[in-house]
Coordinates of N, CA and C and ligand atoms in Angstrom, one line a residue:
X990 N -13.6 -6.9 15.0 CA -13.2 -7.7 13.9 C -12.0 -7.0 13.2
X991 N -11.0 -7.8 12.8 CA -9.8 -7.3 12.2 C -10.2 -6.8 10.7
X992 N -9.9 -5.5 10.5 CA -10.3 -5.0 9.2 C -9.0 -4.7 8.4
X993 N -9.0 -5.0 7.1 CA -7.9 -4.8 6.2 C -8.4 -4.0 5.0
X994 N -7.5 -3.1 4.6 CA -7.8 -2.3 3.4 C -6.8 -2.8 2.4
X995 N -7.3 -3.2 1.2 CA -6.5 -3.6 0.1 C -6.5 -2.6 -1.0
X996 N -5.4 -2.1 -1.4 CA -5.3 -1.0 -2.4 C -4.6 -1.5 -3.7
X997 N -5.3 -1.5 -4.8 CA -4.7 -1.9 -6.1 C -4.1 -0.7 -6.8
X998 N -2.8 -0.7 -7.0 CA -2.2 0.5 -7.6 C -1.8 0.4 -9.1
X999 N -2.1 -0.8 -9.7 CA -1.7 -1.0 -11.1 C -2.8 -0.4 -12.0
X1000 N -2.4 0.2 -13.1 CA -3.3 0.6 -14.1 C -4.0 -0.5 -14.8
X1001 N -3.4 -1.7 -14.7 CA -4.0 -2.9 -15.3 C -5.0 -3.6 -14.4
X1002 N -6.2 -4.0 -15.0 CA -7.2 -4.6 -14.2 C -6.8 -6.1 -13.8
X1003 N -6.0 -6.7 -14.7 CA -5.7 -8.1 -14.4 C -4.1 -8.2 -14.5
X1004 N -3.5 -7.2 -14.0 CA -2.0 -7.2 -14.0 C -1.5 -8.1 -12.9
X1005 N -0.1 -8.2 -12.9 CA 0.6 -9.1 -12.0 C 0.3 -8.8 -10.6
X1006 N 0.5 -7.5 -10.2 CA 0.3 -7.1 -8.8 C -1.2 -7.2 -8.4
X1007 N -2.0 -7.0 -9.3 CA -3.5 -7.2 -9.0 C -3.8 -8.6 -8.7
X1008 N -3.3 -9.5 -9.5 CA -3.6 -11.0 -9.3 C -2.9 -11.4 -7.9
X1009 N -1.8 -10.9 -7.6 CA -1.1 -11.2 -6.4 C -1.9 -10.7 -5.2
X1010 N -2.3 -9.5 -5.3 CA -3.0 -8.9 -4.2 C -4.4 -9.6 -4.0
X1011 N -5.0 -10.0 -5.1 CA -6.3 -10.7 -5.0 C -6.1 -12.0 -4.2
X1012 N -5.0 -12.6 -4.4 CA -4.7 -13.9 -3.7 C -4.5 -13.6 -2.2
X1013 N -3.8 -12.5 -1.9 CA -3.6 -12.1 -0.5 C -4.9 -11.8 0.2
X1014 N -5.8 -11.1 -0.5 CA -7.1 -10.8 0.0 C -7.9 -12.1 0.3
X1015 N -7.8 -13.0 -0.7 CA -8.5 -14.3 -0.5 C -8.0 -15.0 0.8
X1016 N -6.7 -15.0 1.0 CA -6.1 -15.7 2.1 C -6.5 -15.0 3.4
X1017 N -6.5 -13.7 3.4 CA -7.0 -13.0 4.7 C -8.4 -13.2 5.0
X1018 N -9.2 -13.2 3.9 CA -10.7 -13.5 4.1 C -10.9 -14.9 4.6
X1019 N -10.2 -15.8 4.1 CA -10.3 -17.2 4.5 C -10.1 -17.4 6.0
X1020 N -9.3 -16.5 6.5 CA -9.0 -16.6 8.0 C -10.0 -15.8 8.8
X1021 N -10.8 -15.0 8.2 CA -11.8 -14.3 8.9 C -11.7 -12.8 8.9
X1022 N -10.8 -12.2 8.1 CA -10.6 -10.8 8.1 C -11.8 -10.1 7.3
X1023 N -12.1 -8.9 7.7 CA -13.0 -8.1 6.9 C -12.2 -7.3 6.0
X1024 N -12.2 -7.5 4.7 CA -11.3 -6.8 3.7 C -12.1 -5.9 2.8
X1025 N -11.7 -4.7 2.7 CA -12.3 -3.7 1.8 C -11.3 -3.5 0.7
X1026 N -11.8 -3.3 -0.6 CA -10.8 -3.1 -1.7 C -11.0 -1.8 -2.4
X1027 N -9.9 -1.2 -2.8 CA -10.0 0.0 -3.6 C -9.1 -0.2 -4.8
X1028 N -9.6 0.2 -6.0 CA -8.9 0.1 -7.2 C -8.6 1.6 -7.6
X1029 N -7.3 2.0 -7.5 CA -7.0 3.4 -7.6 C -7.4 3.9 -9.0
X1030 N -7.3 3.1 -10.0 CA -7.5 3.6 -11.4 C -9.0 4.0 -11.6
X1031 N -9.9 3.5 -10.7 CA -11.3 3.8 -10.8 C -11.7 5.1 -10.1
X1032 N -10.7 5.7 -9.4 CA -11.0 6.9 -8.5 C -10.7 8.2 -9.3
X1033 N -11.3 9.3 -8.9 CA -11.0 10.6 -9.4 C -10.2 11.3 -8.2
X1034 N -8.9 11.3 -8.5 CA -8.1 11.8 -7.4 C -7.0 12.7 -7.9
X1035 N -7.0 14.0 -7.5 CA -6.0 15.0 -7.9 C -4.7 14.7 -7.3
X1036 N -3.6 15.0 -7.9 CA -2.3 15.0 -7.2 C -2.3 16.0 -6.0
X1037 N -1.5 15.9 -5.1 CA -1.3 16.9 -4.0 C -1.0 18.2 -4.7
X1038 N -1.7 19.3 -4.2 CA -1.4 20.6 -4.8 C -0.5 21.5 -3.9
X1039 N -0.1 20.9 -2.8 CA 0.9 21.5 -1.9 C 0.4 22.9 -1.4
X1040 N -0.9 22.9 -1.0 CA -1.4 24.2 -0.5 C -1.5 24.1 1.0
X1041 N -1.2 22.9 1.6 CA -1.3 22.7 3.0 C -2.6 23.1 3.7
X1042 N -3.7 22.9 2.9 CA -5.0 23.0 3.5 C -5.2 22.1 4.7
X1043 N -4.4 21.1 4.8 CA -4.5 20.0 5.8 C -3.9 20.5 7.1
X1044 N -3.3 21.7 7.1 CA -2.5 22.1 8.3 C -3.4 22.3 9.6
X1045 N -4.7 22.7 9.3 CA -5.6 23.0 10.5 C -6.1 21.7 11.2
X1046 N -6.6 20.7 10.4 CA -7.2 19.6 11.0 C -6.6 18.3 10.6
X1047 N -5.6 18.3 9.7 CA -5.0 17.0 9.3 C -5.8 16.4 8.2
X1048 N -6.8 17.1 7.7 CA -7.7 16.5 6.6 C -7.3 17.3 5.3
X1049 N -7.2 16.6 4.2 CA -6.9 17.2 2.9 C -8.0 18.1 2.5
X1050 N -7.7 19.3 1.9 CA -8.7 20.2 1.6 C -9.3 20.0 0.2
X1051 N -8.7 19.1 -0.6 CA -9.2 18.9 -2.0 C -10.4 17.9 -1.9
X1052 N -11.5 18.3 -2.4 CA -12.7 17.5 -2.3 C -12.8 16.6 -3.5
X1053 N -12.3 15.4 -3.4 CA -12.5 14.4 -4.4 C -12.5 13.0 -3.8
X1054 N -12.3 12.0 -4.6 CA -12.5 10.6 -4.0 C -11.5 10.3 -2.9
X1055 N -10.4 11.1 -2.8 CA -9.5 10.8 -1.7 C -10.1 10.9 -0.3
X1056 N -11.2 11.7 -0.2 CA -11.8 11.9 1.1 C -12.3 10.6 1.7
X1057 N -12.9 9.8 0.8 CA -13.3 8.4 1.3 C -12.2 7.5 1.6
X1058 N -11.1 7.6 0.8 CA -10.0 6.8 1.0 C -9.3 7.1 2.3
X1059 N -9.3 8.4 2.6 CA -8.7 8.9 3.8 C -9.4 8.3 5.0
X1060 N -10.7 8.3 5.0 CA -11.4 7.7 6.1 C -11.2 6.2 6.2
X1061 N -11.1 5.5 5.1 CA -10.8 4.1 5.1 C -9.4 3.8 5.6
X1062 N -8.5 4.6 5.2 CA -7.1 4.5 5.7 C -7.0 4.6 7.2
X1063 N -7.8 5.6 7.7 CA -7.7 5.8 9.2 C -8.4 4.6 10.0
X1064 N -9.4 4.1 9.3 CA -10.3 3.1 10.0 C -9.7 1.7 10.1
X1065 N -8.8 1.3 9.1 CA -8.4 -0.1 9.0 C -7.3 -0.5 10.0
X1066 N -7.2 -1.8 10.3 CA -6.1 -2.2 11.2 C -4.9 -2.5 10.4
X1067 N -5.0 -2.8 9.2 CA -3.8 -3.1 8.4 C -4.1 -2.7 6.9
X1068 N -3.0 -2.5 6.2 CA -3.1 -2.1 4.8 C -2.3 -3.1 3.9
X1069 N -2.9 -3.5 2.8 CA -2.2 -4.3 1.8 C -2.2 -3.5 0.6
X1070 N -1.0 -3.1 0.1 CA -0.8 -2.2 -1.0 C 0.0 -2.9 -2.1
X1071 N -0.6 -2.8 -3.3 CA 0.1 -3.4 -4.5 C 0.4 -2.4 -5.5
X1072 N 1.6 -2.4 -6.0 CA 2.0 -1.5 -7.1 C 3.1 -2.1 -8.0
X1073 N 2.9 -1.9 -9.3 CA 4.1 -2.3 -10.2 C 5.2 -1.4 -10.0
X1074 N 6.4 -1.8 -10.4 CA 7.6 -0.9 -10.5 C 7.5 -0.1 -11.8
X1075 N 7.4 1.2 -11.6 CA 7.5 2.1 -12.8 C 8.7 3.0 -12.5
X1076 N 9.7 2.9 -13.3 CA 10.9 3.7 -13.2 C 11.4 3.7 -11.7
X1077 N 11.5 2.5 -11.2 CA 12.1 2.2 -9.9 C 11.3 2.7 -8.7
X1078 N 10.1 3.1 -9.0 CA 9.3 3.4 -7.8 C 7.8 2.9 -8.1
X1079 N 6.9 3.5 -7.4 CA 5.5 3.0 -7.5 C 4.9 3.6 -8.8
X1080 N 3.7 3.1 -9.2 CA 2.9 3.6 -10.3 C 2.5 5.1 -10.0
X1081 N 2.1 5.8 -11.0 CA 1.6 7.2 -10.8 C 0.3 7.2 -10.0
X1082 N -0.5 6.2 -10.2 CA -1.8 6.1 -9.4 C -1.4 6.0 -7.9
X1083 N -0.5 5.1 -7.6 CA -0.1 4.9 -6.2 C 0.6 6.1 -5.6
X1084 N 1.4 6.8 -6.5 CA 2.1 8.0 -6.0 C 1.2 9.1 -5.6
X1085 N 0.2 9.2 -6.5 CA -0.8 10.3 -6.2 C -1.5 10.0 -4.8
X1086 N -1.8 8.8 -4.6 CA -2.4 8.5 -3.2 C -1.4 8.8 -2.1
X1087 N -0.2 8.4 -2.3 CA 0.8 8.6 -1.3 C 1.0 10.1 -1.0
X1088 N 1.1 10.9 -2.1 CA 1.3 12.4 -1.9 C 0.0 13.0 -1.2
X1089 N -1.1 12.5 -1.5 CA -2.3 13.0 -0.8 C -2.3 12.7 0.7
X1090 N -1.6 11.6 1.0 CA -1.5 11.2 2.4 C -0.4 12.1 3.2
X1091 N 0.1 13.1 2.5 CA 0.9 14.1 3.3 C 0.0 14.7 4.4
X1092 N -1.3 14.7 4.1 CA -2.3 15.2 5.1 C -2.2 14.4 6.4
X1093 N -2.0 13.1 6.2 CA -1.8 12.2 7.4 C -0.4 12.4 8.1
X1094 N 0.6 12.7 7.2 CA 1.9 13.0 7.8 C 1.8 14.3 8.6
X1095 N 1.1 15.3 8.1 CA 0.9 16.6 8.8 C 0.1 16.3 10.2
X1096 N -0.9 15.5 10.1 CA -1.7 15.1 11.3 C -0.8 14.5 12.3
X1097 N 0.0 13.5 11.9 CA 0.9 12.8 12.8 C 2.0 13.6 13.4
X1098 N 2.7 14.3 12.5 CA 4.0 14.9 13.0 C 3.8 16.4 13.4
X1099 N 2.9 17.1 12.7 CA 2.7 18.5 13.1 C 1.6 18.7 14.1
X1100 N 0.5 18.1 13.9 CA -0.7 18.3 14.8 C -0.6 17.5 16.1
X1101 N -0.3 16.2 15.9 CA -0.2 15.3 17.1 C 1.2 15.3 17.7
X1102 N 2.1 15.9 17.1 CA 3.5 16.1 17.5 C 4.2 14.8 17.9
X1103 N 3.9 13.8 17.1 CA 4.6 12.5 17.3 C 6.1 12.7 17.1
X1104 N 7.0 12.3 18.0 CA 8.4 12.5 17.8 C 8.9 11.8 16.5
X1105 N 9.8 12.4 15.8 CA 10.4 11.8 14.6 C 11.2 10.6 15.0
X1106 N 11.2 9.6 14.1 CA 12.1 8.4 14.4 C 11.5 7.4 15.4
X1107 N 10.2 7.6 15.8 CA 9.5 6.7 16.7 C 9.4 5.4 16.0
X1108 N 9.8 4.3 16.7 CA 9.9 3.0 16.0 C 8.7 2.1 16.2
X1109 N 7.8 2.5 17.2 CA 6.6 1.6 17.4 C 5.5 2.2 16.6
X1110 N 4.8 1.3 15.9 CA 3.7 1.6 15.1 C 2.4 0.9 15.6
X1111 N 1.3 1.5 15.5 CA 0.0 0.9 15.9 C -0.5 -0.1 14.9
X1112 N -0.1 0.1 13.7 CA -0.7 -0.8 12.6 C 0.4 -1.3 11.7
X1113 N 0.0 -2.2 10.8 CA 0.9 -2.9 9.9 C 0.5 -2.8 8.4
X1114 N 1.5 -2.9 7.6 CA 1.3 -2.8 6.2 C 2.0 -4.0 5.5
X1115 N 1.4 -4.5 4.4 CA 2.0 -5.5 3.5 C 2.1 -4.8 2.2
X1116 N 3.3 -5.0 1.5 CA 3.5 -4.4 0.2 C 3.8 -5.4 -0.8
X1117 N 3.1 -5.4 -1.9 CA 3.3 -6.3 -3.0 C 3.8 -5.6 -4.3
X1118 N 4.8 -6.0 -4.9 CA 5.3 -5.4 -6.1 C 5.9 -6.3 -7.2
X1119 N 5.9 -5.9 -8.4 CA 6.5 -6.7 -9.5 C 7.2 -5.8 -10.5
X1120 N 8.3 -6.2 -11.0 CA 9.0 -5.5 -12.1 C 9.4 -6.4 -13.2
X1121 N 9.7 -5.9 -14.3 CA 10.0 -6.7 -15.5 C 11.5 -7.2 -15.5
X1122 N 12.4 -6.5 -14.9 CA 13.8 -6.8 -15.0 C 14.2 -7.6 -13.8
X1123 N 15.6 -7.9 -13.7 CA 16.0 -8.7 -12.6 C 17.1 -8.1 -11.8
X1124 N 17.3 -6.8 -11.9 CA 18.4 -6.2 -11.2 C 18.3 -6.3 -9.7
X1125 N 19.5 -6.4 -9.1 CA 19.6 -6.6 -7.7 C 18.9 -5.4 -6.9
X1126 N 19.0 -4.2 -7.5 CA 18.5 -3.1 -6.8 C 17.1 -2.6 -7.2
X1127 N 16.4 -3.5 -7.9 CA 15.2 -3.2 -8.5 C 14.2 -2.6 -7.5
X1128 N 14.2 -3.1 -6.3 CA 13.2 -2.6 -5.3 C 13.7 -1.6 -4.3
X1129 N 15.0 -1.2 -4.4 CA 15.6 -0.4 -3.4 C 14.8 0.9 -3.3
X1130 N 14.5 1.6 -4.4 CA 13.8 2.9 -4.3 C 12.4 2.7 -3.7
X1131 N 11.7 1.8 -4.3 CA 10.3 1.6 -3.9 C 10.2 1.3 -2.4
X1132 N 11.1 0.5 -1.9 CA 11.0 0.1 -0.5 C 11.2 1.3 0.5
X1133 N 12.0 2.2 0.1 CA 12.2 3.4 0.9 C 10.9 4.3 0.8
X1134 N 10.4 4.4 -0.3 CA 9.1 5.2 -0.5 C 8.0 4.6 0.3
X1135 N 7.9 3.3 0.2 CA 6.7 2.6 0.9 C 6.9 2.7 2.4
X1136 N 8.1 2.5 2.9 CA 8.4 2.5 4.3 C 8.0 3.8 4.9
X1137 N 8.3 4.9 4.2 CA 8.0 6.2 4.8 C 6.5 6.6 4.5
X1138 N 5.9 6.0 3.5 CA 4.5 6.2 3.3 C 3.7 5.5 4.5
X1139 N 4.1 4.3 4.8 CA 3.5 3.5 5.9 C 3.7 4.3 7.2
X1140 N 4.9 4.8 7.4 CA 5.2 5.6 8.6 C 4.1 6.7 8.8
X1141 N 3.8 7.4 7.8 CA 2.8 8.5 7.9 C 1.5 8.0 8.3
X1142 N 1.2 6.7 8.0 CA -0.1 6.1 8.4 C 0.0 5.4 9.8
X1143 N 1.1 5.5 10.5 CA 1.4 4.8 11.7 C 1.4 3.3 11.5
X1144 N 2.1 2.9 10.5 CA 2.2 1.5 10.1 C 3.6 1.1 9.9
X1145 N 4.0 -0.1 10.4 CA 5.3 -0.6 10.1 C 5.2 -1.4 8.8
X1146 N 6.2 -1.5 8.0 CA 6.3 -2.3 6.8 C 6.5 -3.8 7.4
X1147 N 5.4 -4.5 7.5 CA 5.4 -5.8 8.1 C 6.1 -6.8 7.2
X1148 N 5.7 -6.7 5.9 CA 6.4 -7.7 5.0 C 6.2 -7.1 3.6
X1149 N 7.1 -7.5 2.7 CA 6.9 -7.1 1.3 C 7.2 -8.4 0.4
X1150 N 6.3 -8.5 -0.6 CA 6.5 -9.6 -1.6 C 6.9 -8.9 -2.9
X1151 N 8.1 -9.3 -3.3 CA 8.7 -8.5 -4.5 C 9.1 -9.6 -5.5
X1152 N 8.6 -9.3 -6.7 CA 8.8 -10.3 -7.8 C 9.4 -9.7 -9.0
X1153 N 10.5 -10.3 -9.4 CA 11.3 -9.9 -10.6 C 10.8 -10.6 -11.9
X1154 N 11.2 -10.1 -13.0 CA 11.0 -10.8 -14.3 C 9.5 -11.1 -14.6
X1155 N 8.6 -10.2 -14.2 CA 7.2 -10.3 -14.6 C 6.9 -9.1 -15.4
X1156 N 6.5 -9.2 -16.7 CA 6.3 -8.1 -17.5 C 4.9 -8.0 -18.1
X1157 N 4.5 -9.0 -18.9 CA 3.2 -8.8 -19.5 C 2.1 -9.2 -18.6
X1158 N 0.9 -8.7 -18.9 CA -0.3 -8.9 -18.1 C -0.5 -10.4 -17.9
X1159 N -0.6 -10.8 -16.7 CA -0.8 -12.3 -16.4 C 0.5 -13.1 -16.4
X1160 N 1.6 -12.5 -16.5 CA 2.9 -13.3 -16.5 C 3.0 -14.1 -15.1
X1161 N 2.4 -13.5 -14.1 CA 2.5 -14.1 -12.8 C 1.7 -15.5 -12.7
X1162 N 0.8 -15.7 -13.7 CA 0.1 -17.0 -13.7 C 1.0 -18.1 -14.0
X1163 N 2.2 -17.8 -14.6 CA 3.1 -18.9 -14.9 C 3.9 -19.3 -13.6
X1164 N 3.6 -18.6 -12.5 CA 4.3 -18.9 -11.3 C 3.3 -19.1 -10.1
X1165 N 2.8 -20.3 -10.1 CA 1.8 -20.6 -9.1 C 2.3 -20.4 -7.7
X1166 N 3.7 -20.6 -7.6 CA 4.3 -20.5 -6.2 C 4.2 -19.1 -5.7
X1167 N 4.3 -18.1 -6.6 CA 4.1 -16.7 -6.2 C 2.7 -16.4 -5.7
X1168 N 1.7 -17.0 -6.4 CA 0.3 -16.8 -6.0 C 0.1 -17.5 -4.7
X1169 N 0.7 -18.6 -4.5 CA 0.5 -19.3 -3.2 C 1.2 -18.6 -2.1
X1170 N 2.3 -18.0 -2.4 CA 3.0 -17.2 -1.4 C 2.2 -16.0 -1.0
X1171 N 1.5 -15.4 -1.9 CA 0.7 -14.2 -1.7 C -0.5 -14.6 -0.8
X1172 N -1.1 -15.7 -1.1 CA -2.3 -16.2 -0.3 C -1.8 -16.5 1.1
X1173 N -0.7 -17.1 1.3 CA -0.2 -17.4 2.6 C 0.1 -16.1 3.4
X1174 N 0.7 -15.1 2.6 CA 1.0 -13.9 3.3 C -0.3 -13.2 3.8
X1175 N -1.4 -13.3 3.0 CA -2.6 -12.7 3.4 C -3.1 -13.4 4.7
X1176 N -3.0 -14.7 4.7 CA -3.4 -15.4 6.0 C -2.6 -15.0 7.2
X1177 N -1.2 -14.9 6.9 CA -0.3 -14.6 8.1 C -0.6 -13.1 8.5
X1178 N -0.9 -12.3 7.5 CA -1.1 -10.9 7.8 C -2.3 -10.7 8.8
X1179 N -3.3 -11.5 8.4 CA -4.5 -11.4 9.3 C -4.1 -11.8 10.8
X1180 N -3.3 -12.9 10.9 CA -2.9 -13.3 12.2 C -2.0 -12.4 12.9
X1181 N -1.1 -11.7 12.2 CA -0.2 -10.7 12.8 C -1.0 -9.6 13.3
X1182 N -2.1 -9.2 12.6 CA -2.9 -8.1 13.0 C -3.8 -8.5 14.2
X1183 N -4.3 -9.7 14.2 CA -5.3 -10.2 15.2 C -4.6 -10.4 16.5
X1184 N -3.3 -10.6 16.5 CA -2.5 -10.9 17.8 C -2.5 -9.6 18.6
X1185 N -2.9 -8.5 18.0 CA -2.9 -7.2 18.8 C -4.3 -6.9 19.2
X1186 N -5.3 -7.8 18.9 CA -6.7 -7.5 19.3 C -6.7 -7.7 20.8
X1187 N -7.6 -6.9 21.5 CA -7.8 -7.1 22.9 C -8.4 -8.5 23.2
X1188 N -8.0 -9.2 24.3 CA -8.6 -10.6 24.5 C -10.1 -10.5 24.7
Ligands
FMN2298 C1 5.6 3.2 -17.2 C2 6.3 1.9 -16.9 C3 7.5 2.0 -16.3 C4 8.2 0.8 -15.9 N1 9.4 0.8 -15.3 C5 10.0 -0.3 -14.9 C6 11.2 -0.3 -14.2 O1 11.8 0.7 -13.9 N2 11.8 -1.5 -13.9 C7 11.2 -2.7 -14.3 O2 11.8 -3.7 -14.0 N3 10.0 -2.8 -14.9 C8 9.4 -1.6 -15.2 N4 8.2 -1.7 -15.9 C9 7.5 -3.0 -16.1 C10 6.5 -3.3 -15.0 O3 7.0 -3.1 -13.7 C11 6.0 -4.8 -15.2 O4 5.4 -4.9 -16.4 C12 5.1 -5.2 -14.1 O5 4.9 -6.6 -14.1 C13 3.7 -4.5 -14.2 O6 2.9 -4.9 -13.1 P1 1.3 -4.9 -13.2 O7 0.9 -5.9 -14.2 O8 0.8 -5.2 -11.8 O9 0.9 -3.5 -13.6 C14 7.6 -0.5 -16.3 C15 6.3 -0.5 -17.0 C16 5.7 0.7 -17.3 C17 4.4 0.7 -18.0

């Protein structure tokens, strides 16, 4: 069965990216995906301490909630990640997760010796984001960050849903078309992942 991990990176429980990701989860489930959800603000997760305890086995040495997330990240076929734009990048909650995944980067590039710049990925990721302003370059920084985060997870950035001019909690509810787009992206994501299932 195709398994998807959905990670909510907003500090808000009913924020814009949360509502969008919930729709994508609904869409994927409606098609038959098994979706597990993680709300980062509910976890106890230290930032990366840069001690490289992961160098031996590829597993982070800090014993906190990241250990469970690590296993879930390795087990899923695809990841749906949502984060608001904070100072042109992801939220602090999301960035802490990303930095802890340096352990997966170490596993992939140092321990398994994957060549740098390899363009084929075994898995896929969908990224959802929202920002308050409308600048042309609003998502430039975050897309670079997310692309390389997914790379460490052996995932290509399959698609990104990026919404400007959403500021207050629930602003996205004024845009049913965004929520519909997220639902459809969840459906399509499931099919994109399933097409790689063995017959
Ligand atoms: C700490 C902080 C930093 C922010 N930085 C930006 C920014 O650089 N650019 C922008 O357009 N909006 C910025 N915003 C606004 C949020 O991106 C916006 O409110 C978004 O809709 C929040 O999404 P959420 O409801 O999913 O958390 C910032 C908000 C906060 C609280």
